[in-house]
PDB file of C-alpha atoms in Angstrom:
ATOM      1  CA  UNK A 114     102.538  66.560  47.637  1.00 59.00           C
ATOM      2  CA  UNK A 115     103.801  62.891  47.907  1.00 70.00           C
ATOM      3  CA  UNK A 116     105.314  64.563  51.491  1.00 69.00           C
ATOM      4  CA  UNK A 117     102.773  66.000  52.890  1.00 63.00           C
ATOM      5  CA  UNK A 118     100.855  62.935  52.263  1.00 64.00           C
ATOM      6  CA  UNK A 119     103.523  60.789  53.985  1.00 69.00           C
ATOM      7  CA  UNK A 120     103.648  63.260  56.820  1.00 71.00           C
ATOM      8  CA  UNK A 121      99.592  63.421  56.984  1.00 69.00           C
ATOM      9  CA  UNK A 122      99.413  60.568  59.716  1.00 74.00           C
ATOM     10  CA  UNK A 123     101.992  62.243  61.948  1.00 73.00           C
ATOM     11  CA  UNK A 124     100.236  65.467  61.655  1.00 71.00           C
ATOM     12  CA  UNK A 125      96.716  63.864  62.790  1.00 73.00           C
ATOM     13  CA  UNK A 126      98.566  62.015  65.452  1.00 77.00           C
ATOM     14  CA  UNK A 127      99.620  65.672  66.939  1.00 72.00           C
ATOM     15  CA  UNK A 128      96.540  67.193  66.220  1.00 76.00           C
ATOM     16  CA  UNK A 129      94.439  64.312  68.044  1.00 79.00           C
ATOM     17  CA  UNK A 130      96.987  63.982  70.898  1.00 77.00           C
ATOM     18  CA  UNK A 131      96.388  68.080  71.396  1.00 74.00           C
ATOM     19  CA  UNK A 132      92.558  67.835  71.502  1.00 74.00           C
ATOM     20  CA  UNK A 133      93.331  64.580  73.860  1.00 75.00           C
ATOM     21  CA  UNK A 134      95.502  66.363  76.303  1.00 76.00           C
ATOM     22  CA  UNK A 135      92.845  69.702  76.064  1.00 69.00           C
ATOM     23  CA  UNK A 136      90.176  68.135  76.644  1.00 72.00           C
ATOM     24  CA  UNK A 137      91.583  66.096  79.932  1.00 75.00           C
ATOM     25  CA  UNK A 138      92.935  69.745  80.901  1.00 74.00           C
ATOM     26  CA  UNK A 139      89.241  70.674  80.735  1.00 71.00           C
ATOM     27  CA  UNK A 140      87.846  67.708  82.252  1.00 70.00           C
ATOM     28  CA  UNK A 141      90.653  67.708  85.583  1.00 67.00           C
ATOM     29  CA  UNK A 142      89.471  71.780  85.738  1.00 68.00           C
ATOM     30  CA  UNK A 143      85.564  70.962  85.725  1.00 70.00           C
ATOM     31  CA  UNK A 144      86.786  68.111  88.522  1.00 65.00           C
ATOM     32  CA  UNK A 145      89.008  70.105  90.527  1.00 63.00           C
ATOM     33  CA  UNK A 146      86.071  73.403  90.488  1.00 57.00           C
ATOM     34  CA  UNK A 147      83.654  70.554  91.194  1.00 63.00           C
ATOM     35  CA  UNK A 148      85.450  69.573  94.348  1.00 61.00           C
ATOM     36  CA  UNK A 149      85.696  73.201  95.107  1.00 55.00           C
ATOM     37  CA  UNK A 150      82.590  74.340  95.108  1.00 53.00           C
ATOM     38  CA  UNK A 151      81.318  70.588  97.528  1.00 53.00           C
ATOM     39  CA  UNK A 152      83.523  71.849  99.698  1.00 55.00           C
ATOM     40  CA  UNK A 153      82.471  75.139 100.014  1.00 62.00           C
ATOM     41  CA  UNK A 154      78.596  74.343 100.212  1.00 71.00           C
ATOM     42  CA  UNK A 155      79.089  71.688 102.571  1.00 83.00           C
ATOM     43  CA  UNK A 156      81.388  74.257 105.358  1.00 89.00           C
ATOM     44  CA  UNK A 157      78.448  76.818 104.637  1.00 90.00           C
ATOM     45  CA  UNK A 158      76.150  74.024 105.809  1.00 92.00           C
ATOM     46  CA  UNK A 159      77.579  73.200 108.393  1.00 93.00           C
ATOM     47  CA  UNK A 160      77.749  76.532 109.729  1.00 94.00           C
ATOM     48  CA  UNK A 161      73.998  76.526 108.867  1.00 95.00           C
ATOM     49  CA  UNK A 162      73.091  73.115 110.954  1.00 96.00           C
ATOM     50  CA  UNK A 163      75.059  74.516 113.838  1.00 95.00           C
ATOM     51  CA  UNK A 164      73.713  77.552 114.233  1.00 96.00           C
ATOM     52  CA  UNK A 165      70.337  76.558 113.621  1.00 97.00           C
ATOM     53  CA  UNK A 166      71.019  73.501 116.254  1.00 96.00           C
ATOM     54  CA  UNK A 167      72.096  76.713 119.031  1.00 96.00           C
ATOM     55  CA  UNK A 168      69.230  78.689 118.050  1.00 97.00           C
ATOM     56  CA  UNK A 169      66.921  75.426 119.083  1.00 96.00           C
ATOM     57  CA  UNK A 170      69.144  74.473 121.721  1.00 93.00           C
ATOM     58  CA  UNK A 171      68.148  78.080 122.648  1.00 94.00           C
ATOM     59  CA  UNK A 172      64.442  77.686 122.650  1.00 95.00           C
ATOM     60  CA  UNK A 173      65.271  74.362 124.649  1.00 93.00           C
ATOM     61  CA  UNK A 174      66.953  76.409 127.578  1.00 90.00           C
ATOM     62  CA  UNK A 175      64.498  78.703 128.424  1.00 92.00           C
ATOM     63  CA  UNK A 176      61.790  76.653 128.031  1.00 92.00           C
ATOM     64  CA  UNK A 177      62.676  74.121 130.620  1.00 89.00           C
ATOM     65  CA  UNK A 178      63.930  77.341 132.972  1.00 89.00           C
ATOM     66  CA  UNK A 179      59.985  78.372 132.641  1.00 90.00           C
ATOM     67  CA  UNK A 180      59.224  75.371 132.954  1.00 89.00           C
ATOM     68  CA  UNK A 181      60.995  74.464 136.441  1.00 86.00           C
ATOM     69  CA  UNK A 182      59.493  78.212 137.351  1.00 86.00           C
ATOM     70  CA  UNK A 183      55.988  76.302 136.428  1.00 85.00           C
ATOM     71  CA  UNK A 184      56.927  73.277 138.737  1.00 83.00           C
ATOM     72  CA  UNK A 185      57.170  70.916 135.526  1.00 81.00           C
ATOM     73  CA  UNK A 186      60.988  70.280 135.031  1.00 74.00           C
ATOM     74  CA  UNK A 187      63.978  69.871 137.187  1.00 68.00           C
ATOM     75  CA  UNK A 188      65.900  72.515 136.875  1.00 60.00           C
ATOM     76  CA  UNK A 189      69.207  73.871 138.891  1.00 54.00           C
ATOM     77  CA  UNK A 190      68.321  78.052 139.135  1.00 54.00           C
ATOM     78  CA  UNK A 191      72.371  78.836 140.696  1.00 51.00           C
ATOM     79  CA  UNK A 192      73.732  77.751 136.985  1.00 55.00           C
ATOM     80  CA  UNK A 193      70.680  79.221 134.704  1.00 60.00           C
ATOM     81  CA  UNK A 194      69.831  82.810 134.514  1.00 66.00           C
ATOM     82  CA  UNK A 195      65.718  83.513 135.177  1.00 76.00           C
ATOM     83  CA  UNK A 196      64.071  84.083 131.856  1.00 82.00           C
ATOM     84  CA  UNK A 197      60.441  85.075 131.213  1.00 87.00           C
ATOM     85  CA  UNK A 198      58.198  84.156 128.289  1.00 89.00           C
ATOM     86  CA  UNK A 199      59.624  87.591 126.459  1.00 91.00           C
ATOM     87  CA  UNK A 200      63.007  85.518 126.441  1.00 92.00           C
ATOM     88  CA  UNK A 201      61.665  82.393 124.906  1.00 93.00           C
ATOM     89  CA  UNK A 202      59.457  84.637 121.877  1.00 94.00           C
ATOM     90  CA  UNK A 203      62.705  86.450 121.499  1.00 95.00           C
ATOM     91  CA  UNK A 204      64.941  82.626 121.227  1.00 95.00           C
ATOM     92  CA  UNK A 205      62.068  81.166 119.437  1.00 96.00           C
ATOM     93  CA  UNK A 206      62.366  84.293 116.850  1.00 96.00           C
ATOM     94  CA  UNK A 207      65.914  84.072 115.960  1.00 96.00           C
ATOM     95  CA  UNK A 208      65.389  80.137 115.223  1.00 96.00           C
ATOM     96  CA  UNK A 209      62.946  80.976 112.377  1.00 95.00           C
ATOM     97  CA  UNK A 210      65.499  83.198 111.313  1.00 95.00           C
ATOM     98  CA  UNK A 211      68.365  80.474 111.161  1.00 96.00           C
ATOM     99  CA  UNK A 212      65.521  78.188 110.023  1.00 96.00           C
ATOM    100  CA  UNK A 213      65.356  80.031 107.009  1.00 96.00           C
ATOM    101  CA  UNK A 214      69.059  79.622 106.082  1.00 95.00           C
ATOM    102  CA  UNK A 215      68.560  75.839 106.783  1.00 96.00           C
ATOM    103  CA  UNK A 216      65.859  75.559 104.418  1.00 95.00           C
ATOM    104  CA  UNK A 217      68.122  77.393 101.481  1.00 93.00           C
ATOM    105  CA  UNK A 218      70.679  74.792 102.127  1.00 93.00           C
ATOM    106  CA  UNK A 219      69.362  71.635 103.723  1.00 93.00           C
ATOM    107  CA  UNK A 220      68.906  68.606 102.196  1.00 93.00           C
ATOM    108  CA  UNK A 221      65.338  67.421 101.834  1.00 95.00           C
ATOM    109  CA  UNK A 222      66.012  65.230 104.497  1.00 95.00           C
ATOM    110  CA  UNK A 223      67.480  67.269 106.687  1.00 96.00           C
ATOM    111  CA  UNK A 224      64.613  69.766 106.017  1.00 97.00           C
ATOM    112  CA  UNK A 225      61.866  67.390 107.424  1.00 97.00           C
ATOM    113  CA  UNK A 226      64.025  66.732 110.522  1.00 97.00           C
ATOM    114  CA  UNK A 227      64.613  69.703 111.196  1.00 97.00           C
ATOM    115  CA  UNK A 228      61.236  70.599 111.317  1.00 97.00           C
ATOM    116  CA  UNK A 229      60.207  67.753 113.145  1.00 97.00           C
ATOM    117  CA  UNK A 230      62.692  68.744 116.107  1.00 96.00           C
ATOM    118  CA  UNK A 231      61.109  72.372 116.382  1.00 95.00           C
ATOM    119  CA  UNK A 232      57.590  70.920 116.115  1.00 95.00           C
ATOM    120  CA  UNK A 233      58.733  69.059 119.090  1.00 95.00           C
ATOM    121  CA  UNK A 234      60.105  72.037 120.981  1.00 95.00           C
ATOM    122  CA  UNK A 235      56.826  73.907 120.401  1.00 95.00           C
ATOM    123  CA  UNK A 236      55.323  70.907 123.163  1.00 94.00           C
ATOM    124  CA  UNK A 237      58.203  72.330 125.383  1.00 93.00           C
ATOM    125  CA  UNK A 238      56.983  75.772 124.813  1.00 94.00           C
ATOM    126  CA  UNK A 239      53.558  75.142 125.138  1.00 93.00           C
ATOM    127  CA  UNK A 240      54.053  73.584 128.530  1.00 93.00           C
ATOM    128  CA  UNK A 241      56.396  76.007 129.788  1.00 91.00           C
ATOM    129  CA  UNK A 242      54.034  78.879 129.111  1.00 92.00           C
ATOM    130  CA  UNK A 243      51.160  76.847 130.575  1.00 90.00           C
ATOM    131  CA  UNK A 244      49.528  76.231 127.326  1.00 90.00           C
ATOM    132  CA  UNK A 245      47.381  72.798 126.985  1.00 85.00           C
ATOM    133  CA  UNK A 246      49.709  70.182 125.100  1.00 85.00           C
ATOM    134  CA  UNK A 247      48.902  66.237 124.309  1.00 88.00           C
ATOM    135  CA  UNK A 248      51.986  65.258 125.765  1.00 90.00           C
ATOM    136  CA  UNK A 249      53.015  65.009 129.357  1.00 91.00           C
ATOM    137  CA  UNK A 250      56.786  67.445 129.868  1.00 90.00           C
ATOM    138  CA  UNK A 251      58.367  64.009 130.378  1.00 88.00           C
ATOM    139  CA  UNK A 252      56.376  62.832 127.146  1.00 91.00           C
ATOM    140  CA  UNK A 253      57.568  66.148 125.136  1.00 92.00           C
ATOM    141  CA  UNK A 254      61.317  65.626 126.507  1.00 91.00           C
ATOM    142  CA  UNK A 255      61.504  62.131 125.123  1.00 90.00           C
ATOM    143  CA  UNK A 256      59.994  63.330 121.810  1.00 93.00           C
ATOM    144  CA  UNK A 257      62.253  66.510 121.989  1.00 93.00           C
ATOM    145  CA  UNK A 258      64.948  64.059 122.198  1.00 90.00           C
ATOM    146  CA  UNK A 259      63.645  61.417 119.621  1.00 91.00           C
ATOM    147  CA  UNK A 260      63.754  64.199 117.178  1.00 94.00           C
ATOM    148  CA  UNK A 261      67.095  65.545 117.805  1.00 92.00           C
ATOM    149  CA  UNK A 262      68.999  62.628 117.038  1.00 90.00           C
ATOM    150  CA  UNK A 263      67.121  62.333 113.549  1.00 92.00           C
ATOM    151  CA  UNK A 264      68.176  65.797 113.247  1.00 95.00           C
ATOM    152  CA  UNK A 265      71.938  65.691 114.008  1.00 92.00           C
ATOM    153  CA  UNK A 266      72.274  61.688 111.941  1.00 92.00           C
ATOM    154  CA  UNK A 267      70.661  63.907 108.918  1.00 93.00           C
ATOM    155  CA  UNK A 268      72.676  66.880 108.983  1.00 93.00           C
ATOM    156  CA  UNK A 269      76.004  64.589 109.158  1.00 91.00           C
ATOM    157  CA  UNK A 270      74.797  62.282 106.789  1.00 90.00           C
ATOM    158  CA  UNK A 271      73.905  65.821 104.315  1.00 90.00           C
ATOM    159  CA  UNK A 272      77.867  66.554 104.496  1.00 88.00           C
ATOM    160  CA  UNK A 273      79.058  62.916 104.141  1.00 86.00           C
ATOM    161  CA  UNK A 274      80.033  62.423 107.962  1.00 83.00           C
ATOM    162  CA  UNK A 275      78.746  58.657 108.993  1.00 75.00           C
ATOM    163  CA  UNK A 276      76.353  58.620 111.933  1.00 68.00           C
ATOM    164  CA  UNK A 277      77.802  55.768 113.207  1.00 68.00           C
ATOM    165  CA  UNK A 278      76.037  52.951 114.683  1.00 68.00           C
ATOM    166  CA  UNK A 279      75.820  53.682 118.375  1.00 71.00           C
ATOM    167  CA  UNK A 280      71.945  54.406 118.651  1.00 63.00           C
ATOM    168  CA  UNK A 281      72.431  56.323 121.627  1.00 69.00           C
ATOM    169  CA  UNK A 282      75.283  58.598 120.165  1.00 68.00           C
ATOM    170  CA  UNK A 283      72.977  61.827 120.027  1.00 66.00           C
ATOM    171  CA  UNK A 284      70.617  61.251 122.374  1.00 70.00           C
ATOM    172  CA  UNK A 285      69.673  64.200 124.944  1.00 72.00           C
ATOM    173  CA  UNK A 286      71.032  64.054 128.251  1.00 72.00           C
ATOM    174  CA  UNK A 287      67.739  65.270 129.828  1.00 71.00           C
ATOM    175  CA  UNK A 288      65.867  62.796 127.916  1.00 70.00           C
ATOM    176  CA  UNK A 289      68.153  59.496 129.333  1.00 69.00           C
ATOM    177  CA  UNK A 290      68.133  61.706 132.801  1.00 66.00           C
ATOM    178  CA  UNK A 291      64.327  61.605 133.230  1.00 65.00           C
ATOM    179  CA  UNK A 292      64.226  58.490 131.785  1.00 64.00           C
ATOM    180  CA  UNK A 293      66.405  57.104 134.821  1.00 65.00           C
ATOM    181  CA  UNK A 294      64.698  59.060 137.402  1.00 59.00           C
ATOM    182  CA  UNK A 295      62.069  57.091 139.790  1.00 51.00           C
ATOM    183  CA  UNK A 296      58.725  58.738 140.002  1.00 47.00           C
ATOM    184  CA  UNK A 297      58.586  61.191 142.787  1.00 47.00           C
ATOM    185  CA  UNK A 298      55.986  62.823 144.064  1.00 41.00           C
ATOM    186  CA  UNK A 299      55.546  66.385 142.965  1.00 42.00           C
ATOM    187  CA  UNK A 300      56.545  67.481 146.969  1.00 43.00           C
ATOM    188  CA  UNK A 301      60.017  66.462 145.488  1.00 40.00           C
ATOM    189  CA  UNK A 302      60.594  68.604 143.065  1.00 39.00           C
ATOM    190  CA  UNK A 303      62.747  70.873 145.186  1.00 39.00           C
ATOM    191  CA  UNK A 304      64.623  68.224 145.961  1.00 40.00           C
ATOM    192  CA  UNK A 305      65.024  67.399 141.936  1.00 37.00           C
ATOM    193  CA  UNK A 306      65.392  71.210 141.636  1.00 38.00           C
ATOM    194  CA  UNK A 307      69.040  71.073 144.178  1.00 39.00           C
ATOM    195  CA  UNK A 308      70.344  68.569 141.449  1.00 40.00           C
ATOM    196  CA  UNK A 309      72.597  69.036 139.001  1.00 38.00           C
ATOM    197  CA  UNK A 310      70.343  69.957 135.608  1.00 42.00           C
ATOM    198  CA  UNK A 311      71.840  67.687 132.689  1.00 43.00           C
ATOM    199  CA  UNK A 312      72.856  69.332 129.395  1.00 44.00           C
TER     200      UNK A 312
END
């Protein structure tokens, strides 16, 4: 008895240096599975964000291609196909079906920017159909614009990519392109039409 008593401490000391080294086992395995599965959610979102961003981008491109049709937007016809409003329900459909993925996934932030972006198409649409709209096209390009860049600093900031601090980083080409265009009269929108349409 007097041995097992003298051995007693050297037993717990096993005994508590097995639970120890379990336990840290279980820990590094929660960890490691953690890791895992953030990096598995955040490649399925950004699938998500980019094909919901193409869908929009979508909605974008035929709208100012009716548009230009319309006499509203600068638009070069050799390098876009002609579309007709069944081409922008059928773009504007499969965005609110890759909307739907984003709201499954999205952050709540990138949620509300995302809708703000396609709220801001709609004025695009709206215009490009002929449908009243508060905003002028030049108005609704700048918002358009305005809105994708919250979008895109979201969605990288949602998967732990920096925005950066160049304000200007994601702004739309169309939107700086108008911006730096002089007013013409609307006689010169064939010669705006012969240009080069930015991306």
């Amino acid at each position: 008895m007097d041995a097992f008593v003298l051995q007693l401490p050297a037993l717990l000391g096993v005994l508590i240096g097995a639970l120890a080294t379990y336990l840290a086992g279980q820990a590094a395995e929660r960890s490691r599975w953690r890791r895992q599965q953030s990096v598995r959610w955040d490649e399925h979102r950004i699938t998500t964000y980019t094909r919901y961003a193409h869908a929009v981008k979508k909605v974008i491109a035929v709208s100012v291609r009716l548009a230009a049709e319309r006499g509203l937007a600068a638009d070069d016809s050799a390098l876009t196909p002609d579309y007709e409003v069944s081409d922008l329900a059928a773009a504007e459909e499969e965005r609110t079906i890759m909307w739907e993925a984003v709201l499954m996934v999205g952050s709540e932030r990138v949620v509300l920017a995302g809708r703000q972006w396609h709220q801001s198409v709609f004025q695009l649409m709206h215009l490009a159909c002929g449908r009243p709209s508060d905003l002028s096209w030049a108005e609704a390009v700048a918002a358009t614009g305005r809105a994708r860049q919250r979008f895109y600093e979201a969605a990288r900031g949602d998967i732990g990519i920096a925005a950066g601090s160049e304000p200007d980083a994601y702004e739309w080409q169309m939107s700086r392109w108008l911006r730096d265009q002089p007013a013409e009269p609307a006689d010169g929108l064939a010669e705006i039409a012969s240009r080069q349409r930015p991306e």
